[in-house]
Amino acid sequence: GAIRLTLASILILPFFFYATPKLTKKLFVDALPFSLLSTANFLFFLFGINKTTANAAAIIYTATPITVALLSNAFIGERVSRQKITGILLGLTGVLTILLLPLMEKDHIMIGDVGGNLLIICAMIMFSLYNVGTRHMTTVKSYNPITLTGISIFVSALCFDLLLVFLPHKEIFSSLFTPYNLFAAFYIAIFVTVIPYILHQWTIKHSSATTGSLTTYIQPISGFVINGIFLGEVITGEFIIGSLLVFLGSILAT
């Protein structure tokens, strides 16, 4: 987390200054609470995934759009139509078809560790609140999505770097500077952090918090397809049916 976020902070810095010509105290006061929600999402997820399974985490995160729909309606008055709720539930059915059916056919569901799952639930709620809060910031207060993404990454990086001082951990920096690990670190910083978070904020600004959260339905599908292309994993019938449900649900919801 510290490596990913520190590199991401360095990489987003020029774009942040371009999008934010004036740094004010009000900007940081407004953005800090939502940046801490993003930090909490990172922390809860990393400590949770350390205890539970990737399958359990993926299944828990499918509740994000429903959670965002409820929270956005409660906190910022974002209307959630019956059609959107129907689309969200249809997409949820599709994702669970992809994630759960293969496990059920093998007569075991990887439910993971209870404590780890609770941490993942906390991470999902933090991410949902982050969606709702930044929607308010980009629409009502007209902040640039790159500005909010930058502050969020800066705050998260600072928190993770401070934690490195206090939490016991293996020495990592000597191995970081091997070519493969350095490439992997930059890949994660650019293509898993900076670009997706900026695009996510842009989506929330120009649609809604609920629509932006539907990316959690698309992620498993894109992951399976990329795995199929690069790692030779087999695309199953359940995957095709689930994917169709996800896309139908996403179209209906948006």
Coordinates of N, CA, C and O in Angstrom, one line a residue, residues 66 84-94 217:
I66 N -25.7 -1.1 -4.3 CA -26.9 -1.0 -3.5 C -26.7 -0.1 -2.3 O -27.5 0.8 -1.9
K84 N -33.5 2.0 -11.9 CA -32.1 1.9 -11.5 C -31.9 0.8 -10.5 O -31.0 0.0 -10.6
I85 N -32.8 0.7 -9.5 CA -32.7 -0.4 -8.5 C -32.9 -1.7 -9.2 O -32.1 -2.7 -8.9
T86 N -33.8 -1.9 -10.1 CA -34.0 -3.1 -10.9 C -32.7 -3.5 -11.6 O -32.3 -4.6 -11.6
G87 N -32.1 -2.5 -12.2 CA -30.8 -2.7 -13.0 C -29.7 -3.2 -12.0 O -28.9 -4.1 -12.4
I88 N -29.6 -2.5 -10.9 CA -28.6 -2.9 -9.9 C -28.8 -4.3 -9.4 O -27.8 -5.1 -9.3
L89 N -30.0 -4.7 -9.1 CA -30.3 -6.1 -8.7 C -30.0 -7.1 -9.8 O -29.5 -8.2 -9.5
L90 N -30.3 -6.7 -11.0 CA -30.1 -7.6 -12.1 C -28.6 -7.8 -12.3 O -28.1 -8.9 -12.5
G91 N -27.8 -6.7 -12.2 CA -26.4 -6.8 -12.3 C -25.8 -7.6 -11.1 O -24.9 -8.4 -11.3
L92 N -26.3 -7.4 -9.9 CA -25.9 -8.2 -8.8 C -26.1 -9.7 -9.0 O -25.2 -10.5 -8.7
T93 N -27.2 -10.0 -9.6 CA -27.5 -11.4 -9.9 C -26.5 -12.0 -10.8 O -26.0 -13.1 -10.7
G94 N -26.1 -11.2 -11.8 CA -25.1 -11.6 -12.8 C -23.7 -11.8 -12.2 O -23.1 -12.8 -12.4
Y217 N -19.3 -4.0 -10.7 CA -19.9 -5.1 -11.4 C -19.0 -5.4 -12.6 O -19.0 -6.6 -13.1

